[in-house]
Amino acid sequence: KYLEKYDTKTVEYYLYDNQLNTVLAEVSSSKNPIEAFNKHVSEQYALNSKDAKTKNLFEFMFLSRGIETYSNQTYNYWDYGNRTQLSAEQNEVQKIEQAFKKASKKDTFYKNRLWFQVLRAKFYSDDISSVITFFNDTEKEQPKNNLYYRGLSYVGGAYKSVKNYEKANVAFAQVFHLCEPLMPSALFDYRLLDAASFKNSLNQADNEETKEVLYALQGYYSNEFSALQDLYKLNSKSPHIDFLLSRWVNINEQNINTYMEYEKLDVDPKKVKKEFKDKVDSAQIKWINEVANKGSVHNPYIWKATAAYFNSLTGDYQKSDELLKQAHTLAKNTEQKGQVRNLRLFNNLLSIDKMDLKAEGKLIEDTNWLFYDESNVNYYDSTNRVGYLREFTKKYISALYKKQNDPLMTELVYPVNGFFKDQKQSIAIEQLLLSNKRSAWQDIFVGIYPYKLADIYESRGIYLFYQDKVDEAIAEFEKIEPFERKQHNWSEDRYETIMVDYKATELLGNPFNGKIKDCNDCDHVAKQSVKYSQLQFLKKVKEMQDKIAAGEDVYNNALLVGNAFYNASYFGNARTFYYNSIISEYGNSISQEHEKMLYGMENVRKYYTIAQKNAETKEQKAKMAYMLAKVERNDFYALSYFMRNEYFYPYGDFVSFKKWKGFEELKNNYSDTKYYQEVIAECGYFRKYLGIQ
């Protein structure tokens, strides 16, 4: 507005373009610096050298950008030796102060901007305390805008630098009270004082509002409840009481709201309620109730809502319900009304001891709102803060169903790993998802259930494969239908819809390879003449099993099927076969639910043994001795390390190999084979066993 001759884009260019620092340095000694400046920039950004306000802008650029050399310093956080804070030189500070003194008093806007630059320069100089003197001498002439309170923050910082924390805190309290954008920084800068020093700071406050803020800030860092009571006595209608009350709630919540953690899957409703009651201070809640009932506070709504919340925690659900009705009447906006719904659902949840039609009727409206209201759908952005309540609601209701021995609703409301291992349960959930006779209550949880039918069929097929029921696994995979999924395009930063077909998911390596040395990455980058999808893989395994049953080339077919089961295990190159959202095993360790299935070598041993029995040549027999040694090794790792230690690292007492039976057999019976030499060349464990290294 001040530079009305120029458009917004041009003004932004003058103020913020970093490249102008170089241009300004080059023209600083010119007789007519503005004209010299115009030669360095495009015509679009040319300045009018005869306009007084433009001259002010040009001067301002020189002065303010110079101070940013000191005020905008950054550091390499890993370079611990380089923490030197550069200080503005005194001649630069004097130059800005002279510009301020020369500026016309009539041009209040520009003079105010220069005033702030003087404060900034002094703050980043060696004489930081000069900020205080300059501010005290000039502040009466300045408007009480954001720059004024930024300047007052510098005053607080100057007092802090000389350890006069009482005066510093008074300055920060004034900023906190009168400049909302600077409230967070004023809170951060406040220094916690001992009782005597805090009393001194109160004596230095020149008005009651500043004293109230001091109580609030001191309480934030010490005992928020005690400060809350003190401030209530001082002025029950102070707006800063609300600040302390929210602090009290937040601190309590850190101790109370612990049910978001993934580990807390199996909650006990009775224990939850007892835990809530035990964790809150009944005497404090009694006082909160008294204040909420009197209503003689700055914001009665927040007191009613808080009292309702904590009465729910203590088990007085009727009182909470009455307070929430009052809070709803006092609510002034949609956010507050949303908060009331949050608290009402929480209260109603805790008041229920079993799930039946009556309980569903009590919960259905707010539960539906929680998961489907437009304001809550993207709960990361929701002003209703529903993330925790969503998790707690699902866990609590699921726990009630579990207590009532209803595994289907237990799973539907809050899915847990391992449910689908039971084929009957898998079929039951499938039937429920396909049913057109569900209740409205069930529909809520079907709608948010994270798994599609495709996930269920895929998981069922995977489980069947590891049971060596390959034909049944194929039947499940063939039920899978392609579906649409939203996927984030990171390069374009947008979501796009893609088609997904689990049947077509390709395995990264050849699942029928069985090599001396396990190297999944090597197998993944190796040239593959045939790429197998999950379904193609299953069909090929079935084809080979049929040949084994028919007595056709049993050695090779049994070896390849054994390799298939090996590579589909944790140890193989086809881990992606078991990647499924229900099974949820994607990392470098396996959960207890699936340890036996994915670490297990039972099927591998079965088919390798068949191959061994049908081996005809010494080379074939040598190979099977070694492949069975790998099975022994994996069983040892799984039983000794992986299934006993949640976090396994191969150090300390780790034993990398033992005297496997297969090693002995290979050495004693097949040392004259070519395969024996290949094993020596590739397997360090075998070389150590032989004493070669």
XYZ file of C-alpha atoms in Angstrom:
693
model
C 0.000 0.000 0.000
C 2.876 2.350 0.805
C 4.528 1.570 -2.544
C 1.348 2.012 -4.546
C 3.352 2.837 -7.692
C 4.407 -0.816 -7.901
C 2.458 -4.053 -8.023
C 2.682 -6.742 -5.330
C 4.967 -8.994 -7.348
C 7.471 -6.168 -7.826
C 7.477 -5.241 -4.122
C 8.044 -8.903 -3.198
C 10.990 -8.937 -5.596
C 12.574 -5.909 -3.892
C 12.086 -7.283 -0.386
C 12.793 -10.993 -0.759
C 14.881 -11.809 -3.844
C 18.249 -13.031 -2.560
C 20.106 -12.187 -5.767
C 19.546 -8.476 -5.125
C 22.130 -8.574 -2.328
C 24.844 -8.923 -4.959
C 23.333 -6.159 -7.112
C 23.042 -3.773 -4.160
C 26.668 -4.411 -3.171
C 27.796 -3.543 -6.714
C 25.854 -0.262 -6.893
C 26.431 0.876 -3.291
C 29.283 3.249 -4.211
C 27.597 4.697 -7.317
C 26.752 8.405 -7.450
C 23.225 7.530 -8.496
C 22.698 4.035 -7.083
C 19.063 3.719 -8.207
C 19.946 4.309 -11.859
C 22.867 1.885 -11.511
C 20.471 -0.617 -9.941
C 18.069 -0.300 -12.881
C 20.841 -1.356 -15.273
C 21.235 -4.651 -13.390
C 17.555 -5.646 -13.295
C 14.933 -6.236 -15.947
C 12.784 -3.336 -17.084
C 9.858 -4.935 -15.286
C 11.524 -4.172 -11.925
C 12.995 -0.745 -12.745
C 12.687 1.903 -10.003
C 11.604 5.554 -10.292
C 14.643 7.459 -8.969
C 12.718 10.743 -8.549
C 9.983 9.342 -6.272
C 10.533 9.941 -2.526
C 8.949 6.672 -1.403
C 11.022 4.742 -3.938
C 14.164 6.332 -2.481
C 12.996 5.175 0.945
C 12.507 1.654 -0.391
C 16.005 1.640 -1.833
C 17.513 2.854 1.445
C 15.447 0.292 3.344
C 16.754 -2.532 1.149
C 20.346 -1.577 1.888
C 19.823 -1.289 5.630
C 17.517 -4.249 6.322
C 19.376 -6.687 4.065
C 22.629 -5.705 5.785
C 21.235 -6.627 9.199
C 20.016 -9.975 7.865
C 23.659 -10.999 7.587
C 23.503 -11.297 11.389
C 19.838 -11.967 12.139
C 19.449 -14.829 9.638
C 22.564 -16.826 10.460
C 22.323 -20.577 10.028
C 24.600 -23.376 11.148
C 25.625 -26.832 10.086
C 24.198 -28.784 13.032
C 26.915 -31.435 12.705
C 29.752 -28.908 12.791
C 30.018 -28.611 16.569
C 33.095 -26.388 16.439
C 31.469 -23.638 14.371
C 29.015 -21.823 16.599
C 30.403 -18.296 16.311
C 27.631 -15.694 16.334
C 28.554 -12.762 14.105
C 27.664 -9.350 15.530
C 26.582 -6.240 13.670
C 29.416 -3.699 13.622
C 28.856 -0.427 15.444
C 29.216 1.726 12.320
C 26.346 -0.221 10.684
C 24.162 0.287 13.737
C 24.958 4.022 13.708
C 24.174 4.235 9.996
C 20.674 2.820 10.558
C 20.116 5.012 13.620
C 21.118 8.097 11.603
C 18.686 7.122 8.851
C 15.941 6.818 11.481
C 16.701 10.265 12.929
C 16.750 11.893 9.484
C 13.483 10.309 8.333
C 10.548 12.694 8.203
C 8.167 12.502 11.150
C 5.338 13.025 8.689
C 6.151 9.722 7.002
C 5.081 7.650 10.010
C 5.022 4.372 8.091
C 8.629 4.570 6.935
C 9.911 6.004 10.209
C 8.268 3.117 12.081
C 10.011 0.591 9.798
C 13.386 2.234 10.355
C 12.717 2.294 14.102
C 12.365 -1.472 14.091
C 15.546 -1.876 12.001
C 17.458 0.116 14.624
C 16.195 -2.237 17.344
C 17.118 -5.252 15.260
C 20.589 -3.926 14.539
C 21.227 -3.149 18.220
C 19.966 -6.569 19.261
C 22.472 -8.289 16.951
C 25.347 -6.001 17.935
C 27.901 -6.448 20.710
C 26.001 -3.830 22.737
C 22.713 -5.700 23.047
C 21.653 -3.743 26.144
C 21.451 -0.576 24.002
C 18.135 -2.016 22.745
C 16.586 -1.228 26.127
C 17.664 2.425 26.205
C 16.646 3.077 22.604
C 13.261 1.423 23.056
C 12.496 3.335 26.266
C 13.479 6.647 24.643
C 11.420 6.177 21.470
C 8.569 3.749 22.031
C 5.951 6.381 22.930
C 6.088 7.770 19.400
C 5.480 4.370 17.802
C 2.148 2.767 16.924
C 1.247 -0.374 18.877
C 1.509 -2.672 15.856
C 3.248 -6.038 15.465
C 6.598 -4.302 14.922
C 6.215 -2.643 18.300
C 5.799 -5.992 20.050
C 8.615 -7.567 18.064
C 10.714 -4.678 19.366
C 9.483 -5.344 22.894
C 10.554 -8.984 22.414
C 14.054 -7.714 21.644
C 13.915 -5.734 24.898
C 12.995 -8.948 26.746
C 15.863 -10.731 25.017
C 18.267 -7.940 26.004
C 17.235 -8.202 29.661
C 17.588 -11.986 29.415
C 21.135 -11.642 28.037
C 22.192 -9.814 31.219
C 20.277 -12.324 33.383
C 17.655 -9.824 34.520
C 14.936 -12.412 34.172
C 12.316 -10.506 36.180
C 12.279 -7.585 33.732
C 12.659 -9.944 30.758
C 9.593 -11.896 31.817
C 7.547 -8.720 32.232
C 8.382 -7.779 28.627
C 7.481 -11.230 27.349
C 4.240 -11.170 29.346
C 3.221 -7.912 27.659
C 3.978 -9.412 24.250
C 2.014 -12.560 25.108
C -0.983 -10.515 26.217
C -1.131 -7.987 23.393
C 0.275 -9.642 20.263
C -1.328 -12.944 19.315
C 1.143 -13.846 16.491
C 4.015 -13.633 18.996
C 2.343 -15.603 21.810
C 4.262 -18.846 21.060
C 7.658 -17.139 20.993
C 6.881 -15.119 24.144
C 5.939 -18.358 25.916
C 9.129 -20.022 24.704
C 11.290 -17.086 25.842
C 9.759 -16.910 29.328
C 12.188 -17.957 32.060
C 10.875 -20.025 34.991
C 11.637 -18.196 38.263
C 11.884 -19.219 41.884
C 9.183 -17.911 44.245
C 11.079 -14.794 45.374
C 12.103 -13.767 41.871
C 8.580 -14.363 40.584
C 7.230 -12.067 43.298
C 9.716 -9.398 42.171
C 8.555 -9.722 38.586
C 4.937 -9.262 39.728
C 5.971 -6.059 41.530
C 7.575 -4.747 38.325
C 4.417 -5.266 36.263
C 2.693 -1.911 35.794
C -0.843 -3.266 35.286
C -3.081 -6.126 36.370
C -3.230 -7.706 32.876
C 0.548 -8.194 32.847
C 0.405 -9.751 36.331
C -2.245 -12.190 35.101
C -0.034 -13.232 32.189
C 2.923 -13.726 34.525
C 0.839 -16.133 36.612
C -0.139 -17.980 33.436
C 3.393 -18.271 32.038
C 4.932 -19.196 35.388
C 2.216 -21.806 35.856
C 2.803 -23.233 32.396
C 6.352 -24.164 33.379
C 5.746 -25.113 37.032
C 2.451 -26.113 38.661
C -0.319 -25.212 36.242
C -3.123 -26.179 38.626
C -1.821 -24.098 41.529
C -1.321 -21.145 39.173
C -4.824 -21.700 37.830
C -6.255 -21.309 41.324
C -4.097 -18.235 42.056
C -5.127 -16.582 38.810
C -8.780 -17.395 39.477
C -8.524 -15.563 42.804
C -6.822 -12.603 41.125
C -9.341 -12.309 38.282
C -11.738 -15.171 37.573
C -12.550 -13.679 34.166
C -8.986 -13.375 32.932
C -8.630 -14.858 29.412
C -5.353 -16.425 30.522
C -7.203 -18.786 32.857
C -8.362 -20.616 29.715
C -4.730 -20.979 28.649
C -3.761 -22.560 31.981
C -6.846 -24.776 31.965
C -5.944 -26.180 28.557
C -2.398 -26.735 29.826
C -3.797 -28.682 32.782
C -5.914 -30.802 30.427
C -2.974 -31.468 28.081
C -0.655 -32.544 30.902
C -3.290 -34.916 32.245
C -3.891 -36.295 28.761
C -0.221 -37.203 28.397
C -0.751 -39.656 31.239
C -4.311 -40.719 30.423
C -4.523 -41.109 26.646
C -2.224 -44.059 26.174
C -4.451 -46.257 24.035
C -3.182 -45.101 20.647
C -0.110 -47.303 20.975
C -0.136 -50.304 18.662
C 1.008 -52.589 21.483
C -2.218 -51.941 23.403
C -4.410 -54.064 21.144
C -6.213 -56.100 23.741
C -7.839 -53.630 26.143
C -10.062 -54.627 29.035
C -12.990 -52.159 29.366
C -13.261 -52.636 33.117
C -9.547 -52.057 33.647
C -9.580 -49.054 31.296
C -12.221 -47.301 33.374
C -10.423 -48.054 36.615
C -7.159 -46.824 35.122
C -8.776 -43.548 34.038
C -10.256 -42.977 37.490
C -6.977 -43.752 39.246
C -4.968 -41.409 37.051
C -6.921 -38.213 37.744
C -6.862 -36.125 40.910
C -10.391 -36.121 42.359
C -9.716 -32.997 44.479
C -8.665 -31.047 41.401
C -11.730 -32.202 39.481
C -13.965 -31.166 42.377
C -12.556 -27.621 42.108
C -12.935 -27.635 38.304
C -16.594 -28.646 38.758
C -17.195 -25.818 41.220
C -15.776 -23.196 38.859
C -17.670 -24.659 35.877
C -20.950 -24.567 37.829
C -20.448 -20.936 38.928
C -19.693 -19.898 35.351
C -18.019 -16.641 36.400
C -15.122 -17.095 33.958
C -13.922 -15.594 30.687
C -15.039 -18.589 28.611
C -17.715 -20.712 30.347
C -17.763 -23.158 27.412
C -14.233 -24.471 27.939
C -14.883 -24.999 31.658
C -18.103 -26.935 31.025
C -16.389 -29.073 28.378
C -13.368 -29.745 30.599
C -15.511 -30.636 33.591
C -17.583 -32.989 31.420
C -14.450 -34.690 30.077
C -13.003 -35.355 33.525
C -16.301 -36.472 35.019
C -16.339 -39.114 32.274
C -12.898 -40.211 33.423
C -14.022 -40.495 37.054
C -17.118 -42.489 36.071
C -19.836 -39.883 36.684
C -21.410 -40.271 33.245
C -24.704 -38.596 34.129
C -23.008 -35.428 35.387
C -20.825 -35.399 32.276
C -23.916 -35.680 30.077
C -25.559 -32.694 31.837
C -22.400 -30.584 31.477
C -22.089 -31.460 27.794
C -25.635 -30.263 27.144
C -24.701 -26.945 28.780
C -21.457 -26.813 26.785
C -23.351 -27.394 23.544
C -25.621 -24.441 24.362
C -22.547 -22.264 25.000
C -20.654 -23.466 21.900
C -20.064 -20.580 19.511
C -18.727 -22.344 16.426
C -18.579 -25.681 14.620
C -15.232 -26.580 16.213
C -16.661 -26.292 19.718
C -19.752 -28.237 18.718
C -17.492 -30.889 17.231
C -15.583 -31.044 20.509
C -18.855 -31.592 22.377
C -19.628 -34.528 20.071
C -16.166 -35.921 20.722
C -16.701 -35.766 24.464
C -20.265 -37.046 24.270
C -19.185 -40.137 22.346
C -16.326 -40.695 24.787
C -18.720 -40.411 27.735
C -21.287 -42.742 26.170
C -18.593 -45.300 25.329
C -17.398 -45.480 28.924
C -20.952 -45.733 30.214
C -21.506 -48.984 28.271
C -20.547 -52.389 29.683
C -21.834 -54.572 26.844
C -22.787 -54.237 23.207
C -26.491 -54.749 22.451
C -29.221 -52.909 20.540
C -29.548 -50.344 23.329
C -25.812 -49.631 23.256
C -25.812 -49.384 19.459
C -28.669 -46.879 19.611
C -26.769 -44.793 22.141
C -23.579 -44.723 20.071
C -24.617 -44.912 16.433
C -25.193 -41.233 15.648
C -21.907 -39.932 17.033
C -19.932 -42.964 15.833
C -21.242 -42.379 12.323
C -20.244 -38.703 12.637
C -16.795 -39.674 13.911
C -15.937 -41.787 10.879
C -17.996 -40.289 8.061
C -18.674 -36.614 8.660
C -16.983 -34.488 6.001
C -15.089 -32.566 8.677
C -13.542 -35.798 9.991
C -12.822 -37.866 6.878
C -9.255 -36.583 6.595
C -8.633 -36.783 10.325
C -5.048 -35.500 10.060
C -6.488 -32.133 9.025
C -9.660 -32.261 11.096
C -10.104 -29.407 13.563
C -12.181 -31.848 15.622
C -8.983 -33.687 16.674
C -10.597 -37.085 16.147
C -7.502 -39.229 15.529
C -7.157 -40.511 19.086
C -10.898 -40.922 19.626
C -11.193 -43.033 16.467
C -8.543 -45.424 17.700
C -9.924 -45.580 21.229
C -13.519 -46.070 20.028
C -12.579 -49.038 17.855
C -10.441 -50.673 20.530
C -13.026 -50.192 23.274
C -16.003 -51.502 21.280
C -13.927 -54.385 19.915
C -12.924 -55.281 23.474
C -16.594 -55.412 24.516
C -17.380 -57.773 21.630
C -14.412 -59.952 22.551
C -15.672 -60.131 26.124
C -19.032 -61.259 24.712
C -17.291 -63.961 22.614
C -18.200 -62.400 19.246
C -15.006 -62.845 17.189
C -16.578 -61.564 13.968
C -17.534 -58.131 15.346
C -14.328 -58.051 17.388
C -12.370 -58.273 14.138
C -14.654 -56.027 12.082
C -14.409 -53.164 14.578
C -10.662 -53.445 15.256
C -8.708 -55.865 13.018
C -5.740 -57.673 14.550
C -2.996 -59.764 13.011
C -3.740 -63.488 12.808
C -7.554 -63.480 12.562
C -7.503 -64.815 8.999
C -5.316 -67.805 9.855
C -8.594 -69.481 10.810
C -10.331 -70.331 7.518
C -13.778 -70.368 9.145
C -13.243 -66.829 10.437
C -11.985 -65.746 7.043
C -15.131 -67.102 5.380
C -17.374 -65.509 8.033
C -15.938 -62.029 7.451
C -16.206 -62.520 3.678
C -19.887 -63.410 4.015
C -20.519 -60.374 6.174
C -18.858 -58.055 3.640
C -20.962 -59.589 0.843
C -24.207 -59.601 2.829
C -27.087 -57.269 1.963
C -28.719 -57.890 5.333
C -26.278 -56.020 7.545
C -27.507 -53.655 10.242
C -26.800 -49.907 10.082
C -24.413 -50.404 13.012
C -22.449 -53.063 11.146
C -22.373 -50.854 8.052
C -20.374 -48.229 9.938
C -17.516 -50.640 10.508
C -17.791 -52.397 7.159
C -17.285 -48.969 5.584
C -14.048 -48.329 7.478
C -12.826 -51.929 7.427
C -9.343 -51.678 5.930
C -9.452 -54.893 3.890
C -11.113 -55.546 0.551
C -12.335 -58.926 -0.661
C -9.204 -59.046 -2.812
C -7.073 -58.809 0.355
C -9.068 -61.617 1.961
C -8.826 -63.965 -1.035
C -5.122 -63.256 -1.430
C -4.433 -63.858 2.278
C -6.445 -67.078 2.194
C -4.505 -68.275 -0.838
C -1.196 -67.453 0.836
C -2.128 -69.320 4.019
C -3.228 -72.348 1.964
C 0.043 -72.371 0.025
C 2.079 -72.690 3.217
C -0.180 -75.584 4.220
C 0.848 -77.207 0.905
C -2.744 -76.965 -0.364
C -1.704 -75.433 -3.641
C -4.810 -76.319 -5.654
C -7.020 -74.631 -3.005
C -4.665 -71.627 -2.963
C -5.061 -71.275 -6.741
C -8.843 -71.334 -6.365
C -8.684 -68.439 -3.886
C -6.349 -66.387 -6.089
C -8.655 -66.844 -9.052
C -11.481 -65.200 -7.081
C -9.510 -61.944 -6.895
C -10.953 -59.126 -8.990
C -8.992 -56.005 -9.999
C -9.979 -52.878 -8.052
C -9.313 -49.151 -8.026
C -6.925 -47.608 -5.530
C -5.877 -44.033 -4.894
C -2.124 -43.625 -5.016
C -0.024 -40.551 -4.384
C 2.061 -39.385 -7.336
C 5.067 -37.897 -5.540
C 6.606 -36.294 -8.615
C 3.395 -34.352 -9.309
C 2.255 -34.188 -5.649
C -1.260 -35.388 -6.330
C -3.410 -38.462 -5.868
C -4.351 -40.551 -8.861
C -6.545 -43.591 -9.306
C -4.854 -46.784 -10.472
C -6.093 -50.313 -11.126
C -4.651 -53.029 -8.892
C -4.719 -56.756 -9.630
C -3.058 -58.965 -7.027
C -3.111 -61.939 -9.416
C -0.704 -60.061 -11.677
C 1.784 -59.037 -8.973
C 5.189 -60.213 -10.180
C 7.767 -61.888 -7.965
C 11.102 -60.085 -8.000
C 13.337 -63.117 -8.530
C 12.973 -66.542 -10.108
C 11.269 -68.512 -7.304
C 12.484 -71.858 -8.643
C 16.189 -71.062 -8.340
C 18.099 -72.910 -5.642
C 21.644 -71.645 -5.330
C 24.569 -72.344 -3.046
C 24.641 -68.816 -1.667
C 21.417 -66.988 -0.769
C 21.504 -63.543 -2.322
C 18.058 -62.099 -2.850
C 19.299 -58.861 -4.396
C 21.425 -60.836 -6.850
C 18.406 -62.917 -7.853
C 16.282 -59.797 -8.257
C 18.666 -58.115 -10.705
C 19.556 -61.320 -12.590
C 18.163 -61.727 -16.084
C 14.952 -63.768 -15.981
C 13.643 -65.461 -19.113
C 10.303 -65.992 -17.361
C 8.717 -63.581 -14.879
C 6.193 -65.220 -12.555
C 3.160 -63.526 -11.107
C 1.805 -64.927 -7.835
C -0.884 -66.923 -9.625
C 1.473 -68.173 -12.343
C 3.883 -69.234 -9.608
C 1.168 -71.263 -7.871
C 0.083 -72.910 -11.088
C 3.658 -73.875 -11.930
C 4.122 -75.396 -8.464
C 0.886 -77.351 -8.929
C 2.044 -78.564 -12.346
C 5.278 -79.889 -10.827
C 3.458 -81.506 -7.905
C 1.236 -83.344 -10.348
C 4.330 -84.638 -12.155
C 5.813 -85.821 -8.852
C 2.573 -87.664 -8.095
C 2.723 -89.233 -11.553
C 6.353 -90.297 -11.053
C 7.567 -88.020 -13.842
C 11.142 -86.685 -13.441
C 10.631 -86.737 -9.682
C 14.112 -85.515 -8.740
C 13.987 -82.263 -10.732
C 10.344 -81.511 -9.988
C 10.737 -82.154 -6.255
C 13.884 -80.007 -6.200
C 12.078 -77.124 -7.941
C 9.034 -77.346 -5.654
C 11.375 -77.394 -2.649
C 13.082 -74.293 -4.056
C 9.659 -72.676 -4.489
C 8.770 -73.180 -0.825
C 12.284 -72.061 0.176
C 12.073 -68.824 -1.828
C 8.577 -68.070 -0.550
C 9.904 -68.251 3.010
C 11.605 -65.472 4.957
C 14.952 -66.786 3.709
C 14.166 -66.721 -0.010
C 14.042 -64.375 -2.983
C 10.216 -64.321 -3.264
C 9.178 -62.659 -0.018
C 6.805 -60.496 -2.031
C 4.628 -63.596 -2.378
C 3.492 -63.194 1.232
C 3.243 -59.391 1.110
C -0.411 -58.851 1.915
C -2.132 -56.145 3.961
C -3.897 -58.701 6.180
C -0.839 -60.861 6.847
C 1.163 -57.631 7.225
C 4.681 -59.065 7.143
C 6.796 -56.606 5.181
C 9.925 -56.109 7.240
C 13.099 -57.901 8.230
C 11.460 -59.677 11.135
C 8.323 -61.781 11.444
C 5.581 -61.412 14.050
C 4.817 -64.298 16.391
C 1.572 -64.945 14.511
C 3.464 -66.029 11.408
C 6.830 -67.256 12.682
C 6.221 -70.942 12.041
C 4.730 -70.263 8.645
C 7.413 -67.961 7.248
C 10.511 -69.191 9.064
C 9.365 -72.781 8.769
C 11.229 -75.221 6.517
C 8.761 -78.119 6.821
C 7.600 -78.082 3.182
C 11.106 -77.325 1.945
C 12.476 -80.358 3.808
C 9.595 -82.505 2.529
C 10.320 -81.853 -1.152
C 14.099 -81.760 -0.810
C 13.902 -85.179 0.870
C 11.792 -86.506 -2.013
C 14.396 -85.148 -4.440
C 17.194 -86.692 -2.398
C 15.524 -90.096 -2.438
C 15.095 -89.876 -6.190
C 18.584 -88.550 -6.953
C 20.393 -90.823 -9.396
C 23.828 -89.261 -9.800
C 26.480 -88.293 -7.294
C 26.171 -84.659 -8.405
C 22.451 -84.717 -7.618
C 23.012 -86.382 -4.258
C 25.759 -83.876 -3.388
C 23.428 -81.014 -4.200
C 20.634 -82.384 -2.022
C 23.007 -82.933 0.904
C 23.945 -79.251 0.739
C 20.374 -77.976 0.189
C 19.252 -79.899 3.275
C 22.177 -78.358 5.177
C 20.683 -74.936 4.313
C 17.380 -76.152 5.756
C 19.169 -77.202 8.965
C 20.845 -73.789 9.118
C 17.554 -71.893 8.720
C 15.854 -74.000 11.387
C 18.755 -73.232 13.722
C 18.555 -69.485 13.041
C 14.790 -69.415 13.490
C 14.668 -71.442 16.712
C 17.828 -70.091 18.328
C 17.594 -66.440 17.356
C 14.623 -65.111 15.384
C 11.826 -66.715 17.409
C 13.498 -66.014 20.750
C 14.624 -62.416 20.307
C 12.341 -59.581 19.317
C 15.324 -57.577 18.042
C 18.075 -59.815 16.702
C 21.537 -58.637 15.747
C 24.234 -61.175 14.732
C 26.859 -60.050 17.252
C 28.131 -61.104 20.654
C 27.464 -64.813 21.237
C 26.025 -65.297 17.765
C 26.892 -68.707 16.234
C 26.839 -68.432 12.434
C 26.928 -72.177 11.662
C 27.210 -75.625 13.164
C 28.371 -79.030 12.001
C 25.304 -79.634 9.852
C 24.445 -83.213 8.935
C 24.385 -82.127 5.296
C 27.933 -80.766 5.575
C 29.152 -84.081 6.973
C 27.396 -86.014 4.246
C 28.773 -83.762 1.514
C 32.326 -84.101 2.862
C 32.255 -87.836 3.599
C 30.408 -89.073 0.521
C 30.695 -86.527 -2.302
C 34.128 -84.880 -2.079
C 34.911 -86.158 -5.560
C 32.059 -84.233 -7.229
C 32.147 -80.996 -9.170
C 29.352 -79.632 -6.933
C 31.580 -80.185 -3.872
C 34.178 -77.814 -5.375
C 31.468 -75.266 -6.215
C 30.302 -75.280 -2.591
C 33.884 -74.758 -1.384
C 34.190 -71.810 -3.769
C 30.952 -70.121 -2.676
C 30.208 -71.123 0.920
C 32.460 -69.663 3.622
C 30.704 -71.710 6.321
C 31.589 -74.921 4.501
C 35.202 -73.799 4.113
C 35.391 -73.132 7.866
C 33.884 -76.565 8.527
C 36.587 -78.122 6.357
C 39.273 -76.080 8.133
C 40.249 -74.293 4.917
C 39.728 -70.862 6.534
